[in-house]
Coordinates of C-alpha atoms in Angstrom, one line a residue:
M1 CA 16.5 -24.3 20.8
P2 CA 18.0 -25.0 17.3
L3 CA 15.2 -23.2 15.5
L4 CA 16.8 -23.2 12.0
E5 CA 17.0 -27.0 12.1
K6 CA 13.7 -27.7 13.9
N7 CA 11.4 -25.7 11.7
T8 CA 10.4 -25.9 8.0
L9 CA 9.3 -22.5 6.9
K10 CA 6.9 -22.2 3.9
I11 CA 6.5 -19.0 2.1
Y12 CA 3.8 -18.1 -0.5
N13 CA 5.7 -17.2 -3.7
S14 CA 3.7 -14.8 -5.9
L15 CA 5.8 -16.0 -8.9
S16 CA 4.7 -19.6 -8.6
G17 CA 1.4 -18.9 -6.9
E18 CA 2.1 -21.6 -4.3
K19 CA 3.5 -22.0 -0.8
E20 CA 7.2 -23.2 -1.2
V21 CA 9.6 -24.5 1.4
F22 CA 12.0 -21.6 2.1
T23 CA 15.6 -22.4 1.2
P24 CA 18.0 -19.5 1.3
I25 CA 20.7 -19.0 -1.3
H26 CA 23.3 -19.0 1.5
P27 CA 22.5 -21.3 4.4
G28 CA 21.8 -19.3 7.6
S29 CA 21.7 -15.9 5.7
I30 CA 19.0 -14.0 4.0
G31 CA 18.9 -11.1 1.6
L32 CA 15.6 -9.2 1.9
Y33 CA 14.5 -6.2 0.0
V34 CA 11.2 -4.3 0.5
C35 CA 10.0 -1.4 -1.6
G36 CA 9.9 1.6 0.6
P37 CA 7.8 4.8 0.6
T38 CA 7.7 7.6 -2.0
V39 CA 8.3 10.5 0.2
Y40 CA 6.3 13.3 -1.4
S41 CA 3.4 13.1 1.1
H42 CA 2.3 11.6 4.4
V43 CA 2.7 7.9 4.6
H44 CA -0.9 6.4 4.7
L45 CA -2.2 3.5 6.8
G46 CA -2.2 1.1 3.9
N47 CA 1.6 1.7 3.5
V48 CA 2.1 1.3 7.2
R49 CA 0.3 -2.1 7.0
T50 CA 2.7 -3.3 4.3
F51 CA 5.9 -2.2 6.2
M52 CA 4.4 -3.6 9.5
S53 CA 3.8 -7.0 7.8
F54 CA 7.4 -7.2 6.6
D55 CA 8.6 -6.0 10.0
M56 CA 6.9 -9.0 11.5
I57 CA 8.4 -11.2 8.9
Y58 CA 11.8 -9.7 9.6
R59 CA 11.3 -10.2 13.2
Y60 CA 10.4 -13.9 12.9
L61 CA 13.3 -14.7 10.6
N62 CA 15.6 -13.0 13.1
H63 CA 14.0 -15.1 15.9
L64 CA 14.7 -18.3 13.9
G65 CA 18.4 -17.3 13.9
Y66 CA 19.0 -16.1 10.4
K67 CA 21.5 -13.4 9.6
I68 CA 19.5 -10.9 7.5
R69 CA 20.5 -8.0 5.4
Y70 CA 17.2 -6.1 5.2
V71 CA 17.2 -3.3 2.5
R72 CA 14.2 -0.9 2.3
N73 CA 14.6 2.0 -0.1
I74 CA 13.4 5.6 -0.1
T75 CA 12.0 6.8 -3.4
D76 CA 12.9 10.5 -3.4
A77 CA 13.1 11.1 -7.2
G78 CA 11.7 9.6 -10.4
H79 CA 8.4 8.1 -9.3
L80 CA 6.3 8.6 -12.4
T81 CA 3.1 6.5 -12.3
D82 CA 3.3 6.4 -16.0
D83 CA 5.8 7.1 -18.7
G84 CA 4.0 10.2 -20.0
S85 CA 4.6 13.9 -19.2
V86 CA 7.2 14.8 -16.7
E87 CA 4.7 17.3 -15.3
N88 CA 3.3 14.2 -13.5
D89 CA 6.5 14.1 -11.3
R90 CA 5.0 13.8 -7.8
F91 CA 7.9 15.7 -6.1
V92 CA 7.7 18.6 -8.5
K93 CA 3.9 18.8 -8.1
Q94 CA 4.3 18.8 -4.2
S95 CA 7.1 21.2 -4.2
R96 CA 5.0 23.8 -6.2
L97 CA 2.0 23.1 -3.9
E98 CA 3.9 23.6 -0.7
K99 CA 6.3 26.2 -2.2
L100 CA 9.2 24.3 -1.1
E101 CA 12.4 22.9 -2.8
P102 CA 11.8 19.3 -3.8
M103 CA 14.5 18.1 -1.3
E104 CA 12.7 20.0 1.4
V105 CA 9.6 18.0 0.6
V106 CA 11.6 14.8 0.6
Q107 CA 13.2 15.6 4.0
K108 CA 9.9 16.7 5.6
Y109 CA 8.0 13.5 4.7
T110 CA 11.0 11.2 5.3
V111 CA 11.2 12.4 8.9
Y112 CA 7.4 11.9 9.1
F113 CA 7.7 8.4 7.8
H114 CA 10.4 7.5 10.3
N115 CA 8.5 9.0 13.2
I116 CA 5.3 7.1 12.3
L117 CA 7.2 3.7 12.0
K118 CA 8.9 4.4 15.4
Q119 CA 5.5 4.8 17.0
F120 CA 4.4 1.5 15.7
N121 CA 7.6 -0.1 17.0
L122 CA 9.0 -1.1 13.6
L123 CA 12.7 -2.2 13.5
P124 CA 14.8 -0.2 11.2
P125 CA 16.3 -1.9 8.0
T126 CA 19.9 -2.6 8.0
I127 CA 20.3 -0.4 4.8
E128 CA 18.0 2.4 3.7
P129 CA 19.3 3.7 0.4
T130 CA 17.7 6.5 -1.6
A131 CA 17.1 6.9 -5.3
T132 CA 19.0 10.2 -5.5
G133 CA 22.0 8.5 -3.9
H134 CA 22.2 6.0 -6.7
I135 CA 21.9 8.0 -9.9
I136 CA 25.2 6.7 -11.2
E137 CA 24.2 3.1 -10.7
Q138 CA 20.9 3.7 -12.5
I139 CA 22.7 5.4 -15.5
E140 CA 25.1 2.4 -15.7
L141 CA 22.2 -0.1 -15.7
A142 CA 20.5 1.8 -18.5
Q143 CA 23.7 2.0 -20.5
K144 CA 24.2 -1.8 -20.1
L145 CA 20.7 -2.6 -21.2
I146 CA 21.3 -0.4 -24.3
E147 CA 24.5 -2.4 -25.0
L148 CA 22.7 -5.6 -24.7
G149 CA 20.0 -4.6 -27.2
L150 CA 17.3 -4.5 -24.6
A151 CA 16.9 -0.7 -24.4
Y152 CA 17.0 2.3 -26.8
E153 CA 17.4 6.0 -26.6
S154 CA 14.6 8.3 -28.0
Q155 CA 14.5 12.1 -27.8
G156 CA 16.8 12.1 -24.7
S157 CA 14.8 9.4 -22.9
V158 CA 15.8 5.7 -22.5
Y159 CA 13.1 2.9 -22.8
F160 CA 13.3 -0.8 -22.0
D161 CA 12.4 -2.8 -25.3
V162 CA 9.9 -5.4 -24.1
A163 CA 9.6 -6.9 -27.6
A164 CA 13.4 -7.4 -27.8
Y165 CA 13.4 -8.9 -24.2
N166 CA 10.7 -11.5 -25.3
Q167 CA 12.6 -12.3 -28.6
K168 CA 15.4 -13.5 -26.3
G169 CA 13.1 -16.2 -25.1
L170 CA 12.3 -14.3 -21.9
N171 CA 8.8 -13.5 -20.6
Y172 CA 7.7 -10.1 -19.7
G173 CA 4.5 -10.5 -17.6
E174 CA 5.5 -13.8 -15.8
L175 CA 4.9 -12.4 -12.3
N176 CA 1.4 -11.4 -13.1
N177 CA 0.5 -14.2 -15.6
R178 CA -0.1 -11.7 -18.3
N179 CA 1.1 -11.8 -22.0
V180 CA 2.4 -8.9 -24.1
E181 CA -0.8 -8.9 -26.3
E182 CA -2.9 -8.4 -23.1
L183 CA -0.5 -5.7 -21.9
L184 CA -0.7 -3.9 -25.2
A185 CA -4.5 -4.0 -25.2
N186 CA -4.6 -2.5 -21.7
T187 CA -2.1 0.2 -22.3
R188 CA -3.4 3.7 -21.7
D189 CA -3.0 6.5 -24.2
L190 CA -0.2 8.5 -22.5
D191 CA 1.8 11.6 -23.5
G192 CA 5.2 10.6 -24.8
Q193 CA 4.0 7.3 -26.5
N194 CA 5.4 8.7 -29.7
E195 CA 8.9 8.3 -28.2
K196 CA 8.5 4.5 -27.8
K197 CA 8.7 1.7 -30.3
N198 CA 5.9 -0.1 -28.5
P199 CA 3.3 1.2 -25.9
Q200 CA 4.3 -1.4 -23.3
D201 CA 8.0 -0.3 -23.2
F202 CA 8.7 1.5 -19.9
A203 CA 11.1 4.4 -19.1
L204 CA 14.5 3.8 -17.7
W205 CA 15.5 7.4 -18.0
K206 CA 13.4 10.5 -18.8
N207 CA 14.5 13.6 -20.6
A208 CA 13.8 16.7 -18.5
S209 CA 13.0 20.2 -19.8
P210 CA 15.2 23.1 -18.5
A211 CA 12.3 24.1 -16.2
H212 CA 12.2 20.7 -14.5
I213 CA 13.6 21.1 -11.0
M214 CA 14.9 17.5 -10.3
R215 CA 17.4 16.7 -13.1
W216 CA 20.8 15.1 -13.5
N217 CA 23.3 14.9 -16.3
S218 CA 23.5 11.7 -18.3
P219 CA 24.9 10.4 -21.6
W220 CA 21.5 11.2 -23.1
G221 CA 21.2 14.7 -21.7
A222 CA 19.7 16.2 -18.5
G223 CA 16.9 14.0 -17.0
F224 CA 15.9 11.8 -14.2
P225 CA 15.6 8.0 -13.6
G226 CA 12.6 5.9 -14.2
W227 CA 10.8 4.6 -11.1
H228 CA 11.4 0.9 -11.8
L229 CA 15.2 1.3 -12.4
E230 CA 16.0 2.5 -8.8
C231 CA 15.0 -0.8 -7.1
T232 CA 17.0 -2.9 -9.5
A233 CA 20.1 -0.8 -9.0
M234 CA 19.8 -0.7 -5.2
S235 CA 18.7 -4.2 -4.6
T236 CA 21.5 -5.8 -6.7
K237 CA 24.2 -3.4 -5.4
Y238 CA 23.5 -4.4 -1.7
L239 CA 22.1 -8.0 -2.1
G240 CA 23.7 -9.3 -5.3
N241 CA 22.3 -10.2 -8.7
Q242 CA 20.1 -12.8 -7.1
F243 CA 18.8 -12.6 -3.6
D244 CA 16.2 -14.4 -1.5
I245 CA 13.1 -12.3 -0.8
H246 CA 11.6 -9.2 -2.4
G247 CA 8.6 -7.7 -0.7
G248 CA 6.0 -4.9 -1.3
G249 CA 2.4 -4.0 -1.5
M250 CA 0.1 -5.9 -3.8
D251 CA -0.3 -2.7 -5.9
L252 CA 3.4 -3.0 -6.9
K253 CA 3.1 -6.4 -8.7
F254 CA 2.3 -4.6 -11.9
P255 CA 4.1 -2.8 -13.4
H256 CA 6.8 -2.1 -10.8
H257 CA 8.0 -5.6 -9.8
E258 CA 7.3 -7.0 -13.3
C259 CA 9.7 -4.4 -14.7
E260 CA 12.3 -5.2 -11.9
I261 CA 12.3 -8.8 -13.0
A262 CA 12.8 -7.8 -16.7
Q263 CA 15.6 -5.3 -15.8
G264 CA 17.3 -8.0 -13.6
K265 CA 17.1 -10.9 -16.0
G266 CA 18.0 -8.6 -18.9
C267 CA 21.1 -7.2 -17.3
N268 CA 22.5 -10.2 -15.5
G269 CA 20.9 -13.2 -17.2
I270 CA 19.4 -14.6 -13.9
A271 CA 16.1 -14.2 -12.1
P272 CA 16.9 -11.5 -9.5
V273 CA 14.6 -12.9 -6.7
N274 CA 13.7 -16.4 -5.5
Y275 CA 10.7 -15.5 -3.4
W276 CA 8.3 -12.6 -4.3
M277 CA 6.1 -11.6 -1.4
H278 CA 3.1 -9.2 -1.5
A279 CA 1.1 -7.7 1.4
N280 CA -2.6 -7.0 0.7
M281 CA -4.5 -3.8 0.9
L282 CA -6.2 -2.1 3.9
T283 CA -9.9 -0.9 3.5
L284 CA -11.7 1.5 5.8
N285 CA -15.2 0.7 7.0
G286 CA -15.6 -1.7 4.1
L287 CA -14.5 0.7 1.5
R288 CA -11.3 1.7 -0.4
M289 CA -9.6 4.6 1.4
S290 CA -10.0 7.8 -0.5
K291 CA -9.2 11.4 0.4
S292 CA -11.8 12.7 -2.0
S293 CA -14.8 10.7 -0.4
G294 CA -13.6 11.5 3.1
N295 CA -13.1 7.8 3.8
F296 CA -9.5 8.4 4.9
V297 CA -7.4 8.6 8.1
L298 CA -3.8 9.3 8.6
P299 CA -1.8 7.2 11.2
D300 CA -1.2 10.2 13.4
Q301 CA -4.9 11.1 13.4
L302 CA -5.8 7.6 14.5
I303 CA -3.2 7.7 17.3
A304 CA -4.2 11.2 18.4
G305 CA -8.0 10.6 18.1
T306 CA -8.6 13.6 15.7
S307 CA -10.5 11.6 13.1
A308 CA -14.3 11.9 13.0
L309 CA -14.4 8.2 11.7
F310 CA -13.2 6.9 15.1
E311 CA -14.7 7.6 18.5
K312 CA -11.4 8.0 20.3
A313 CA -7.6 7.7 20.1
F314 CA -6.0 4.3 19.8
H315 CA -2.5 3.5 21.0
P316 CA -0.2 2.2 18.2
S317 CA 0.1 -1.2 19.9
I318 CA -3.7 -1.6 19.6
I319 CA -3.6 -0.7 15.9
R320 CA -0.6 -3.1 15.4
F321 CA -2.5 -5.9 17.3
C322 CA -5.5 -5.3 15.1
F323 CA -3.4 -5.5 11.9
M324 CA -1.8 -8.8 13.1
Q325 CA -5.3 -10.4 13.3
A326 CA -5.4 -10.6 9.5
H327 CA -3.0 -12.6 7.4
Y328 CA -0.6 -10.4 5.5
R329 CA -2.0 -11.6 2.1
S330 CA -5.6 -10.9 3.2
V331 CA -7.5 -7.6 2.8
L332 CA -7.9 -6.1 6.2
D333 CA -10.8 -3.8 6.9
L334 CA -10.2 -1.3 9.6
S335 CA -13.2 0.2 11.6
N336 CA -14.0 1.7 14.9
E337 CA -15.5 -1.6 16.1
A338 CA -12.5 -3.6 15.0
L339 CA -10.2 -1.4 17.0
L340 CA -12.4 -1.5 20.1
A341 CA -12.5 -5.3 19.9
S342 CA -8.6 -5.3 19.5
E343 CA -8.3 -3.0 22.5
K344 CA -10.1 -5.5 24.6
G345 CA -8.3 -8.5 23.1
L346 CA -4.9 -6.9 23.7
A347 CA -5.7 -6.0 27.3
R348 CA -6.7 -9.6 27.9
L349 CA -3.4 -10.8 26.4
M350 CA -1.3 -8.3 28.4
D351 CA -3.1 -9.3 31.6
A352 CA -2.1 -12.9 31.1
L353 CA 1.5 -11.9 30.4
K354 CA 1.6 -10.1 33.8
L355 CA -0.3 -12.9 35.6
V356 CA 1.8 -15.7 34.2
Q357 CA 4.9 -14.2 35.9
Q358 CA 3.2 -14.6 39.2
L359 CA 2.1 -18.2 38.9
T360 CA 3.7 -20.8 41.3
A361 CA 5.1 -24.0 39.8
S362 CA 3.8 -27.4 40.9
S363 CA 5.5 -30.8 41.1
S364 CA 3.9 -32.0 37.9
S365 CA 2.0 -30.8 34.8
S366 CA -1.5 -31.5 33.7
L367 CA -1.1 -29.5 30.4
S368 CA 1.1 -30.3 27.4
I369 CA 3.0 -27.0 26.9
S370 CA 5.5 -28.4 24.4
D371 CA 2.7 -29.3 22.1
W372 CA 1.2 -25.9 22.4
V373 CA 4.6 -24.3 21.6
N374 CA 4.9 -26.4 18.4
Q375 CA 1.5 -25.2 17.3
C376 CA 2.7 -21.6 17.7
Y377 CA 5.7 -22.3 15.5
D378 CA 3.6 -24.3 13.0
A379 CA 1.4 -21.2 12.5
M380 CA 4.3 -18.9 11.7
N381 CA 6.0 -21.5 9.6
D382 CA 2.9 -21.7 7.4
D383 CA 3.6 -18.4 5.5
F384 CA 3.6 -16.3 8.7
N385 CA 0.0 -16.9 9.7
T386 CA -0.4 -14.4 12.5
P387 CA -4.3 -15.0 12.9
I388 CA -3.7 -18.6 13.8
L389 CA -0.7 -17.7 16.0
L390 CA -2.9 -15.4 17.9
A391 CA -5.5 -18.0 18.3
H392 CA -2.9 -20.3 19.9
L393 CA -1.7 -17.4 22.1
F394 CA -5.1 -17.0 23.5
E395 CA -5.2 -20.7 24.2
G396 CA -2.0 -19.9 26.2
V397 CA -4.0 -17.2 28.0
K398 CA -6.6 -19.9 28.9
Y399 CA -3.9 -22.1 30.4
V400 CA -2.6 -19.1 32.5
N401 CA -6.0 -18.5 33.9
L402 CA -6.7 -22.2 34.6
V403 CA -3.4 -22.6 36.5
N404 CA -4.2 -19.3 38.3
D405 CA -7.7 -20.6 39.3
G406 CA -6.1 -24.0 40.6
K407 CA -7.9 -26.1 37.9
E408 CA -4.6 -27.1 36.1
Q409 CA -1.0 -27.2 37.2
L410 CA 2.4 -26.9 35.5
N411 CA 5.8 -28.0 36.7
H412 CA 8.7 -25.5 36.8
D413 CA 10.0 -26.3 33.2
D414 CA 6.5 -26.1 31.7
L415 CA 5.7 -22.9 33.5
T416 CA 9.0 -21.4 32.3
L417 CA 8.3 -22.5 28.7
L418 CA 4.8 -21.0 28.8
Q419 CA 6.2 -17.7 30.2
Q420 CA 8.9 -17.4 27.6
T421 CA 6.9 -18.4 24.6
L422 CA 4.1 -16.0 25.3
A423 CA 6.7 -13.1 25.7
V424 CA 8.7 -14.1 22.6
F425 CA 5.8 -14.3 20.3
V426 CA 4.0 -11.2 21.6
F427 CA 6.9 -8.8 22.1
E428 CA 9.7 -10.2 19.9
V429 CA 7.8 -11.6 16.9
L430 CA 4.5 -9.6 16.7
G431 CA 6.3 -6.5 17.9
I432 CA 3.7 -5.5 20.5
E433 CA 5.2 -3.0 23.0
N434 CA 5.1 -4.0 26.7
E435 CA 3.0 -1.0 27.7
Q436 CA 0.1 -0.8 25.2
V437 CA -1.6 2.2 26.9
S438 CA -0.1 5.3 28.3
S439 CA 0.8 5.1 32.0
N440 CA -1.3 8.2 32.8
A441 CA -4.5 6.6 31.3
T442 CA -3.7 3.3 33.0
E443 CA -3.3 4.9 36.4
K444 CA -6.6 6.8 36.0
L445 CA -8.5 3.7 34.9
E446 CA -7.0 1.4 37.6
G447 CA -7.7 4.1 40.2
T448 CA -11.3 4.2 39.2
I449 CA -11.8 0.5 39.3
S450 CA -10.1 0.3 42.8
L451 CA -12.6 2.9 44.0
L452 CA -15.5 0.9 42.7
I453 CA -14.0 -2.3 44.3
Q454 CA -13.8 -0.4 47.6
M455 CA -17.5 0.8 47.3
R456 CA -18.5 -2.8 46.5
N457 CA -16.7 -4.2 49.6
E458 CA -18.4 -1.6 51.7
A459 CA -21.8 -2.5 50.2
R460 CA -21.1 -6.3 51.0
T461 CA -20.0 -5.4 54.6
A462 CA -23.3 -3.5 55.0
K463 CA -25.2 -6.5 53.4
N464 CA -26.3 -4.3 50.6
F465 CA -25.9 -7.2 48.1
A466 CA -28.0 -5.5 45.4
L467 CA -25.5 -2.6 45.1
S468 CA -22.6 -5.1 45.3
D469 CA -24.0 -7.2 42.5
Q470 CA -24.8 -4.1 40.4
I471 CA -21.2 -2.8 40.6
R472 CA -19.9 -6.3 39.6
D473 CA -22.4 -6.7 36.8
Q474 CA -21.9 -3.3 35.2
L475 CA -18.1 -3.7 35.3
I476 CA -18.6 -7.0 33.5
E477 CA -20.6 -5.2 30.8
L478 CA -17.7 -2.8 30.4
G479 CA -15.3 -5.8 29.9
I480 CA -13.8 -5.7 33.4
Q481 CA -14.1 -8.9 35.5
L482 CA -13.7 -8.9 39.3
K483 CA -12.2 -11.9 41.0
D484 CA -12.7 -12.5 44.7
G485 CA -10.0 -14.3 46.5
K486 CA -8.4 -14.9 49.9
E487 CA -6.3 -11.8 49.5
G488 CA -9.0 -9.6 48.4
T489 CA -10.6 -8.6 45.1
S490 CA -8.6 -8.3 41.9
F491 CA -9.7 -7.4 38.3
S492 CA -8.9 -8.3 34.8
Y493 CA -10.0 -7.1 31.4

């Protein structure tokens, strides 16, 4: 199927605020950059949701046949949430707290990050650069901006000059539809403001005191890079001065991505990115996740079942399936009830995927599978609308059950198309693993159900229909449906 020619993909561009037809810079190829984690602590579920959203996007673009260079960075230095005191350096803070060298902290939480994403079945990026591995490139960028009159040195630090940028006819604030006056009014009182010409100027390089652990030599003295500079340095190095898609969490739109646009335009005279994409936040039980309030759960706690907020452990595929039920640009609320519902829904989907392989083709079809397939692609081509896709996939589940019950029929080609499409979208695009629950748990559950079926059959033979009906009805209440057929009794979730 010539997917690249057949499908018109539309992407919501945060820069324009509209869905736009996706046209890559180089036909058939895509440059994709996603802001990765700051590895000073455990990656939280909100971050996981963002990376999972872009994994789904990466998977679908791969499925369409694009050749993709996917770059996702590791921030292992210089992540100051403001341009004030260098004592706010998260790596330095955590190294003191854990009594470890900063790079031990980086290694510890980078390994944790990779392990978590592997459990959620995320594909690795094609390049995963680190901030500390690109100090030279960041210094060179800062030097170039100084030479262009868009940055200045002050007391060993270097700041981007927002006023000078706007005087060149450029627009700092364009991604967030904010003007400089508004930004100035909302600028907090921070340490180090006396080093800047204007409060809205942001750090490209920060001077480090002799006691500061993470420091590198530069033309302005020992210091470390500003947070925003690293992504411009790494994205342009591996994807060019202008590339197709830049992704990240909604919380990065300002100031991080706004600063990236200014740095890219200032250095290279061209908009660095054609399509800006932002994944929305994750809430927990209707509230913002917060460690201080206790409304918080780590990914591995959810998987292991060690959180008091959830009644049991949930397999990563169930969590992933739950995340895919919300559009990546929508707020997703995670709760015990949502995961229990997702567990049942995923079991139903996986049952259909097994059952569809056992169906027998007929000489003709009474269902239009090609129309259904087009609906699945239409959903994904509409800004990767996974909730609508899932609705169509469950329509496919309905088709499977109708054919199995003899109420509809499919010829060989349509049956093959149904089998392949279900498998492609569930496993290849949505990234759900084939076995969504542990084999040990599955064996125990199926063994228990088989025992109950045997007891029910014995009750029916003894004409104890009250007990037979009771077993059937109570299993239905638990979401397990028995099906009596010529070859015996089977069950589905």
